[in-house]
Each structure stands twice: as structure tokens, then as C-alpha cells.
JSON list of C-alpha atoms in Angstrom, two decimals:
[
{"chain": "N", "resi": 1, "resn": "MET", "atom": "CA", "xyz": [-10.72, 14.30, -22.62]},
{"chain": "N", "resi": 2, "resn": "GLN", "atom": "CA", "xyz": [-12.05, 10.44, -22.46]},
{"chain": "N", "resi": 3, "resn": "ALA", "atom": "CA", "xyz": [-12.81, 9.37, -18.72]},
{"chain": "N", "resi": 4, "resn": "PRO", "atom": "CA", "xyz": [-10.92, 6.11, -17.12]},
{"chain": "N", "resi": 5, "resn": "PRO", "atom": "CA", "xyz": [-12.75, 2.91, -17.80]},
{"chain": "N", "resi": 6, "resn": "GLN", "atom": "CA", "xyz": [-14.46, 1.73, -14.63]},
{"chain": "N", "resi": 7, "resn": "THR", "atom": "CA", "xyz": [-12.31, -0.76, -12.23]},
{"chain": "N", "resi": 8, "resn": "PRO", "atom": "CA", "xyz": [-13.46, -3.19, -9.78]},
{"chain": "N", "resi": 9, "resn": "GLU", "atom": "CA", "xyz": [-12.16, -2.73, -7.42]},
{"chain": "N", "resi": 10, "resn": "ALA", "atom": "CA", "xyz": [-10.45, 0.08, -6.23]},
{"chain": "N", "resi": 11, "resn": "ALA", "atom": "CA", "xyz": [-7.77, 1.14, -3.59]},
{"chain": "N", "resi": 12, "resn": "THR", "atom": "CA", "xyz": [-10.28, 1.03, -0.87]},
{"chain": "N", "resi": 13, "resn": "TRP", "atom": "CA", "xyz": [-8.60, 0.69, 3.22]},
{"chain": "N", "resi": 14, "resn": "ARG", "atom": "CA", "xyz": [-10.45, -1.46, 5.24]},
{"chain": "N", "resi": 15, "resn": "ASP", "atom": "CA", "xyz": [-10.41, -2.58, 8.86]},
{"chain": "N", "resi": 16, "resn": "ASP", "atom": "CA", "xyz": [-8.45, -6.15, 7.69]},
{"chain": "N", "resi": 17, "resn": "LEU", "atom": "CA", "xyz": [-5.72, -3.84, 6.71]},
{"chain": "N", "resi": 18, "resn": "ARG", "atom": "CA", "xyz": [-4.71, -2.82, 9.50]},
{"chain": "N", "resi": 19, "resn": "LEU", "atom": "CA", "xyz": [-1.68, -3.92, 11.27]},
{"chain": "N", "resi": 20, "resn": "GLY", "atom": "CA", "xyz": [-0.93, -2.16, 14.26]},
{"chain": "N", "resi": 21, "resn": "PHE", "atom": "CA", "xyz": [1.22, 0.18, 14.15]},
{"chain": "N", "resi": 22, "resn": "ALA", "atom": "CA", "xyz": [-0.37, 3.74, 13.78]},
{"chain": "N", "resi": 23, "resn": "PRO", "atom": "CA", "xyz": [2.91, 4.85, 11.64]},
{"chain": "N", "resi": 24, "resn": "MET", "atom": "CA", "xyz": [2.50, 2.28, 8.97]},
{"chain": "N", "resi": 25, "resn": "ASP", "atom": "CA", "xyz": [-1.44, 2.50, 9.10]},
{"chain": "N", "resi": 26, "resn": "ALA", "atom": "CA", "xyz": [-1.32, 5.88, 8.59]},
{"chain": "N", "resi": 27, "resn": "THR", "atom": "CA", "xyz": [0.94, 5.73, 5.38]},
{"chain": "N", "resi": 28, "resn": "HIS", "atom": "CA", "xyz": [-1.23, 2.73, 3.79]},
{"chain": "N", "resi": 29, "resn": "GLU", "atom": "CA", "xyz": [-4.08, 4.75, 4.21]},
{"chain": "N", "resi": 30, "resn": "GLU", "atom": "CA", "xyz": [-2.58, 7.51, 2.70]},
{"chain": "N", "resi": 31, "resn": "PHE", "atom": "CA", "xyz": [-1.30, 4.94, 0.05]},
{"chain": "N", "resi": 32, "resn": "LEU", "atom": "CA", "xyz": [-4.14, 3.55, -1.29]},
{"chain": "N", "resi": 33, "resn": "ALA", "atom": "CA", "xyz": [-5.73, 6.96, -1.30]},
{"chain": "N", "resi": 34, "resn": "LEU", "atom": "CA", "xyz": [-4.04, 8.34, -3.31]},
{"chain": "N", "resi": 35, "resn": "VAL", "atom": "CA", "xyz": [-3.75, 4.57, -5.50]},
{"chain": "N", "resi": 36, "resn": "ASP", "atom": "CA", "xyz": [-7.24, 5.21, -5.53]},
{"chain": "N", "resi": 37, "resn": "ALA", "atom": "CA", "xyz": [-7.62, 9.02, -7.45]},
{"chain": "N", "resi": 38, "resn": "LEU", "atom": "CA", "xyz": [-4.94, 7.63, -9.97]},
{"chain": "N", "resi": 39, "resn": "LEU", "atom": "CA", "xyz": [-7.24, 4.84, -11.15]},
{"chain": "N", "resi": 40, "resn": "ALA", "atom": "CA", "xyz": [-10.02, 7.72, -10.87]},
{"chain": "N", "resi": 41, "resn": "ALA", "atom": "CA", "xyz": [-8.02, 10.25, -12.63]},
{"chain": "N", "resi": 42, "resn": "PRO", "atom": "CA", "xyz": [-9.40, 11.11, -16.08]},
{"chain": "N", "resi": 43, "resn": "ASP", "atom": "CA", "xyz": [-5.93, 10.67, -18.72]},
{"chain": "N", "resi": 44, "resn": "ALA", "atom": "CA", "xyz": [-5.41, 14.74, -18.48]},
{"chain": "N", "resi": 45, "resn": "ALA", "atom": "CA", "xyz": [-4.25, 14.06, -14.37]},
{"chain": "N", "resi": 46, "resn": "VAL", "atom": "CA", "xyz": [-3.29, 10.84, -14.89]},
{"chain": "N", "resi": 47, "resn": "ALA", "atom": "CA", "xyz": [0.89, 12.25, -14.77]},
{"chain": "N", "resi": 48, "resn": "GLU", "atom": "CA", "xyz": [0.15, 14.04, -11.78]},
{"chain": "N", "resi": 49, "resn": "ALA", "atom": "CA", "xyz": [-1.42, 11.06, -10.45]},
{"chain": "N", "resi": 50, "resn": "LEU", "atom": "CA", "xyz": [0.89, 8.77, -11.37]},
{"chain": "N", "resi": 51, "resn": "ALA", "atom": "CA", "xyz": [3.42, 11.53, -9.64]},
{"chain": "N", "resi": 52, "resn": "ALA", "atom": "CA", "xyz": [1.90, 12.18, -6.30]},
{"chain": "N", "resi": 53, "resn": "VAL", "atom": "CA", "xyz": [1.99, 7.98, -6.05]},
{"chain": "N", "resi": 54, "resn": "HIS", "atom": "CA", "xyz": [4.68, 7.28, -7.28]},
{"chain": "N", "resi": 55, "resn": "ALA", "atom": "CA", "xyz": [6.39, 10.24, -4.27]},
{"chain": "N", "resi": 56, "resn": "HIS", "atom": "CA", "xyz": [4.76, 8.72, -1.43]},
{"chain": "N", "resi": 57, "resn": "THR", "atom": "CA", "xyz": [5.70, 5.41, -2.41]},
{"chain": "N", "resi": 58, "resn": "ARG", "atom": "CA", "xyz": [9.45, 6.08, -2.08]},
{"chain": "N", "resi": 59, "resn": "GLU", "atom": "CA", "xyz": [8.96, 8.44, 1.14]},
{"chain": "N", "resi": 60, "resn": "HIS", "atom": "CA", "xyz": [6.54, 5.15, 2.74]},
{"chain": "N", "resi": 61, "resn": "PHE", "atom": "CA", "xyz": [9.76, 3.02, 1.58]},
{"chain": "N", "resi": 62, "resn": "ALA", "atom": "CA", "xyz": [12.48, 4.85, 1.98]},
{"chain": "N", "resi": 63, "resn": "ALA", "atom": "CA", "xyz": [10.24, 5.35, 6.79]},
{"chain": "N", "resi": 64, "resn": "GLU", "atom": "CA", "xyz": [9.77, 1.56, 5.97]},
{"chain": "N", "resi": 65, "resn": "GLU", "atom": "CA", "xyz": [13.81, 0.61, 5.52]},
{"chain": "N", "resi": 66, "resn": "ARG", "atom": "CA", "xyz": [14.49, 2.94, 8.53]},
{"chain": "N", "resi": 67, "resn": "TRP", "atom": "CA", "xyz": [12.99, 1.38, 10.81]},
{"chain": "N", "resi": 68, "resn": "MET", "atom": "CA", "xyz": [14.11, -1.33, 9.76]},
{"chain": "N", "resi": 69, "resn": "ASP", "atom": "CA", "xyz": [17.11, 0.90, 10.62]},
{"chain": "N", "resi": 70, "resn": "GLU", "atom": "CA", "xyz": [16.94, 1.20, 13.17]},
{"chain": "N", "resi": 71, "resn": "THR", "atom": "CA", "xyz": [15.36, -1.64, 14.72]},
{"chain": "N", "resi": 72, "resn": "GLY", "atom": "CA", "xyz": [18.19, -4.66, 13.38]},
{"chain": "N", "resi": 73, "resn": "PHE", "atom": "CA", "xyz": [15.24, -5.93, 11.75]},
{"chain": "N", "resi": 74, "resn": "PRO", "atom": "CA", "xyz": [16.20, -9.89, 10.88]},
{"chain": "N", "resi": 75, "resn": "ALA", "atom": "CA", "xyz": [13.76, -9.89, 6.83]},
{"chain": "N", "resi": 76, "resn": "ALA", "atom": "CA", "xyz": [15.17, -6.52, 6.02]},
{"chain": "N", "resi": 77, "resn": "GLY", "atom": "CA", "xyz": [16.29, -8.08, 3.16]},
{"chain": "N", "resi": 78, "resn": "CYS", "atom": "CA", "xyz": [13.54, -9.11, 0.86]},
{"chain": "N", "resi": 79, "resn": "HIS", "atom": "CA", "xyz": [11.72, -6.43, 1.74]},
{"chain": "N", "resi": 80, "resn": "ARG", "atom": "CA", "xyz": [13.45, -4.49, 0.82]},
{"chain": "N", "resi": 81, "resn": "ASP", "atom": "CA", "xyz": [13.84, -5.55, -2.62]},
{"chain": "N", "resi": 82, "resn": "GLU", "atom": "CA", "xyz": [10.09, -5.98, -3.30]},
{"chain": "N", "resi": 83, "resn": "HIS", "atom": "CA", "xyz": [10.33, -2.17, -2.30]},
{"chain": "N", "resi": 84, "resn": "ALA", "atom": "CA", "xyz": [12.96, -1.95, -5.57]},
{"chain": "N", "resi": 85, "resn": "ALA", "atom": "CA", "xyz": [11.29, -3.38, -7.80]},
{"chain": "N", "resi": 86, "resn": "VAL", "atom": "CA", "xyz": [7.74, -1.68, -6.75]},
{"chain": "N", "resi": 87, "resn": "LEU", "atom": "CA", "xyz": [10.03, 1.92, -7.13]},
{"chain": "N", "resi": 88, "resn": "ALA", "atom": "CA", "xyz": [11.10, -0.18, -11.31]},
{"chain": "N", "resi": 89, "resn": "SER", "atom": "CA", "xyz": [7.78, 0.11, -12.12]},
{"chain": "N", "resi": 90, "resn": "MET", "atom": "CA", "xyz": [6.72, 2.59, -11.18]},
{"chain": "N", "resi": 91, "resn": "ASP", "atom": "CA", "xyz": [10.34, 4.67, -13.15]},
{"chain": "N", "resi": 92, "resn": "GLY", "atom": "CA", "xyz": [9.34, 2.87, -16.19]},
{"chain": "N", "resi": 93, "resn": "VAL", "atom": "CA", "xyz": [5.36, 3.33, -15.92]},
{"chain": "N", "resi": 94, "resn": "GLY", "atom": "CA", "xyz": [6.37, 7.47, -15.42]},
{"chain": "N", "resi": 95, "resn": "ARG", "atom": "CA", "xyz": [9.02, 6.90, -18.76]},
{"chain": "N", "resi": 96, "resn": "LYS", "atom": "CA", "xyz": [5.65, 5.41, -20.52]},
{"chain": "N", "resi": 97, "resn": "VAL", "atom": "CA", "xyz": [3.02, 8.29, -19.37]},
{"chain": "N", "resi": 98, "resn": "ALA", "atom": "CA", "xyz": [5.64, 10.72, -20.28]},
{"chain": "N", "resi": 99, "resn": "ALA", "atom": "CA", "xyz": [5.27, 9.12, -23.56]},
{"chain": "N", "resi": 100, "resn": "GLY", "atom": "CA", "xyz": [1.93, 9.89, -23.58]},
{"chain": "N", "resi": 101, "resn": "GLU", "atom": "CA", "xyz": [1.15, 5.95, -22.68]},
{"chain": "N", "resi": 102, "resn": "VAL", "atom": "CA", "xyz": [-2.01, 6.94, -19.93]},
{"chain": "N", "resi": 103, "resn": "GLU", "atom": "CA", "xyz": [-3.41, 3.63, -19.73]},
{"chain": "N", "resi": 104, "resn": "ALA", "atom": "CA", "xyz": [0.78, 2.56, -18.04]},
{"chain": "N", "resi": 105, "resn": "ALA", "atom": "CA", "xyz": [-0.84, 4.07, -15.64]},
{"chain": "N", "resi": 106, "resn": "ARG", "atom": "CA", "xyz": [-4.01, 3.26, -15.22]},
{"chain": "N", "resi": 107, "resn": "ARG", "atom": "CA", "xyz": [-1.93, -0.74, -15.26]},
{"chain": "N", "resi": 108, "resn": "LEU", "atom": "CA", "xyz": [0.11, -0.13, -12.38]},
{"chain": "N", "resi": 109, "resn": "ALA", "atom": "CA", "xyz": [-2.77, 1.20, -9.80]},
{"chain": "N", "resi": 110, "resn": "ARG", "atom": "CA", "xyz": [-4.97, -1.71, -10.86]},
{"chain": "N", "resi": 111, "resn": "ALA", "atom": "CA", "xyz": [-1.04, -4.32, -10.38]},
{"chain": "N", "resi": 112, "resn": "LEU", "atom": "CA", "xyz": [-1.07, -1.75, -6.65]},
{"chain": "N", "resi": 113, "resn": "THR", "atom": "CA", "xyz": [-4.37, -1.98, -5.31]},
{"chain": "N", "resi": 114, "resn": "GLU", "atom": "CA", "xyz": [-3.26, -6.25, -6.18]},
{"chain": "N", "resi": 115, "resn": "TRP", "atom": "CA", "xyz": [-0.12, -6.43, -4.46]},
{"chain": "N", "resi": 116, "resn": "PHE", "atom": "CA", "xyz": [-0.71, -4.51, -1.86]},
{"chain": "N", "resi": 117, "resn": "PRO", "atom": "CA", "xyz": [-2.78, -6.60, 0.41]},
{"chain": "N", "resi": 118, "resn": "GLY", "atom": "CA", "xyz": [-0.55, -9.50, -0.10]},
{"chain": "N", "resi": 119, "resn": "HIS", "atom": "CA", "xyz": [2.14, -7.27, 0.90]},
{"chain": "N", "resi": 120, "resn": "ALA", "atom": "CA", "xyz": [1.04, -5.30, 4.18]},
{"chain": "N", "resi": 121, "resn": "ASP", "atom": "CA", "xyz": [-0.70, -8.73, 5.13]},
{"chain": "N", "resi": 122, "resn": "TYR", "atom": "CA", "xyz": [3.31, -11.12, 4.37]},
{"chain": "N", "resi": 123, "resn": "LEU", "atom": "CA", "xyz": [5.94, -8.49, 4.66]},
{"chain": "N", "resi": 124, "resn": "ASP", "atom": "CA", "xyz": [4.85, -5.37, 6.40]},
{"chain": "N", "resi": 125, "resn": "SER", "atom": "CA", "xyz": [3.28, -7.43, 9.37]},
{"chain": "N", "resi": 126, "resn": "ALA", "atom": "CA", "xyz": [6.01, -8.43, 10.27]},
{"chain": "N", "resi": 127, "resn": "LEU", "atom": "CA", "xyz": [7.93, -5.33, 10.58]},
{"chain": "N", "resi": 128, "resn": "ALA", "atom": "CA", "xyz": [4.57, -4.14, 12.36]},
{"chain": "N", "resi": 129, "resn": "HIS", "atom": "CA", "xyz": [4.67, -6.59, 15.02]},
{"chain": "N", "resi": 130, "resn": "TRP", "atom": "CA", "xyz": [8.81, -6.22, 14.62]},
{"chain": "N", "resi": 131, "resn": "MET", "atom": "CA", "xyz": [8.29, -2.54, 15.52]},
{"chain": "N", "resi": 132, "resn": "CYS", "atom": "CA", "xyz": [5.52, -2.97, 17.84]},
{"chain": "N", "resi": 133, "resn": "LYS", "atom": "CA", "xyz": [7.53, -5.33, 19.85]},
{"chain": "N", "resi": 134, "resn": "LYS", "atom": "CA", "xyz": [10.94, -3.01, 19.24]},
{"chain": "N", "resi": 135, "resn": "THR", "atom": "CA", "xyz": [8.75, -0.20, 21.35]},
{"chain": "N", "resi": 136, "resn": "LEU", "atom": "CA", "xyz": [6.39, -0.91, 22.93]},
{"chain": "N", "resi": 137, "resn": "GLY", "atom": "CA", "xyz": [7.34, -4.36, 24.28]},
{"chain": "N", "resi": 138, "resn": "GLY", "atom": "CA", "xyz": [4.96, -6.61, 22.87]},
{"chain": "N", "resi": 139, "resn": "LYS", "atom": "CA", "xyz": [2.67, -7.55, 19.82]},
{"chain": "N", "resi": 140, "resn": "PRO", "atom": "CA", "xyz": [0.62, -4.80, 18.40]},
{"chain": "N", "resi": 141, "resn": "VAL", "atom": "CA", "xyz": [-3.79, -4.91, 18.93]},
{"chain": "N", "resi": 142, "resn": "VAL", "atom": "CA", "xyz": [-5.20, -4.98, 16.19]},
{"chain": "N", "resi": 143, "resn": "LEU", "atom": "CA", "xyz": [-9.66, -3.68, 17.21]},
{"chain": "N", "resi": 144, "resn": "ARG", "atom": "CA", "xyz": [-11.87, -4.50, 13.86]},
{"chain": "N", "resi": 145, "resn": "ARG", "atom": "CA", "xyz": [-14.49, -4.47, 12.98]},
{"chain": "N", "resi": 146, "resn": "ARG", "atom": "CA", "xyz": [-16.59, -7.12, 12.56]},
{"chain": "N", "resi": 147, "resn": "LYS", "atom": "CA", "xyz": [-19.65, -7.46, 9.73]},
{"chain": "N", "resi": 148, "resn": "VAL", "atom": "CA", "xyz": [-22.25, -8.65, 11.62]},
{"chain": "N", "resi": 149, "resn": "GLU", "atom": "CA", "xyz": [-25.27, -10.01, 9.23]},
{"chain": "N", "resi": 150, "resn": "SER", "atom": "CA", "xyz": [-28.91, -9.48, 10.54]},
{"chain": "N", "resi": 151, "resn": "PRO", "atom": "CA", "xyz": [-30.70, -12.63, 11.51]},
{"chain": "N", "resi": 152, "resn": "ALA", "atom": "CA", "xyz": [-31.74, -13.43, 8.48]},
{"chain": "N", "resi": 153, "resn": "ALA", "atom": "CA", "xyz": [-29.39, -13.41, 5.77]},
{"chain": "N", "resi": 154, "resn": "ALA", "atom": "CA", "xyz": [-27.66, -16.24, 8.78]},
{"chain": "N", "resi": 155, "resn": "ALA", "atom": "CA", "xyz": [-30.03, -17.94, 8.39]},
{"chain": "N", "resi": 156, "resn": "ALA", "atom": "CA", "xyz": [-29.90, -18.35, 4.22]}
]
């Protein structure tokens, strides 16, 4: 059994990805954990890890689309289109993995790691703001930890 290649970036949840709508943030954190598990999966476990990412992503996107429908989110069209494109890619990769091309799943996982922060920052943040406004009456409050440098590092 071949070990997966090392990836320079893990799909790790970070404070700067927090959008302030708790249900969405929890879903996003779970999504990244599953993508990270796919990145780390040995060849024999890739199909199962991809299936977990795919199932989660379908549910994740369905929840966001339900929120858009229930609240009349104005930018729903382009958001749905991006979801459909990602799911279509996952469908195609699933067929490749079923044919024995496990590296296709790792390429997808790396692509998702690169894609997700922009999607979250642009499309999901607008939806998070919209959901907070509709459900709570205002914009989300997002508390993030700030890494404080040591005085020596700051002076350098």
C-alpha cells in the first residue's frame, strides 16, 4: 500500500474562515476536516474518504440552498451555480476513483483546499451576513484570535 504524498497545505479550519453564522461555521469546519482526511488517506481508504466528502458536501450545499430559499437571498443564483460545479467535479472524480485512479481524489482535495477560502470569503460570507440579519436583526459579530508576535519578532 502506497502512502499518500505529502501536501504543502492541509485543509485546516482557521479562525479567519469564521463567518459568524454558527450553523455555517460548524458545517465549514466539518467540511475541511473531511477534506483533510481525504488528503491524508492511504490509497486503500481514498474511495471511502472521497465518499464522505461527497456526502457531506451534498448536505452542506443543500443546507445553504435551503437557507437561501427560506430567506429570499438575492444572490442565490451564482451561489447555486458554484455549488453545482463543485458537485459535478466530485461526481467525475468519484467515477475516476471507482476506476482505480486514486490520485484524482487527491487532486480534487487539493483543489478544494485552494477553492474553499475564496468561496467562503465571497459567497458564503454574504449569505452569513444575510442569515444573521434575517434571523438576528443585524450583521454577524465575529471574534477572531489574533496571533501576537513577541517584541523581538516585531522589532525584526
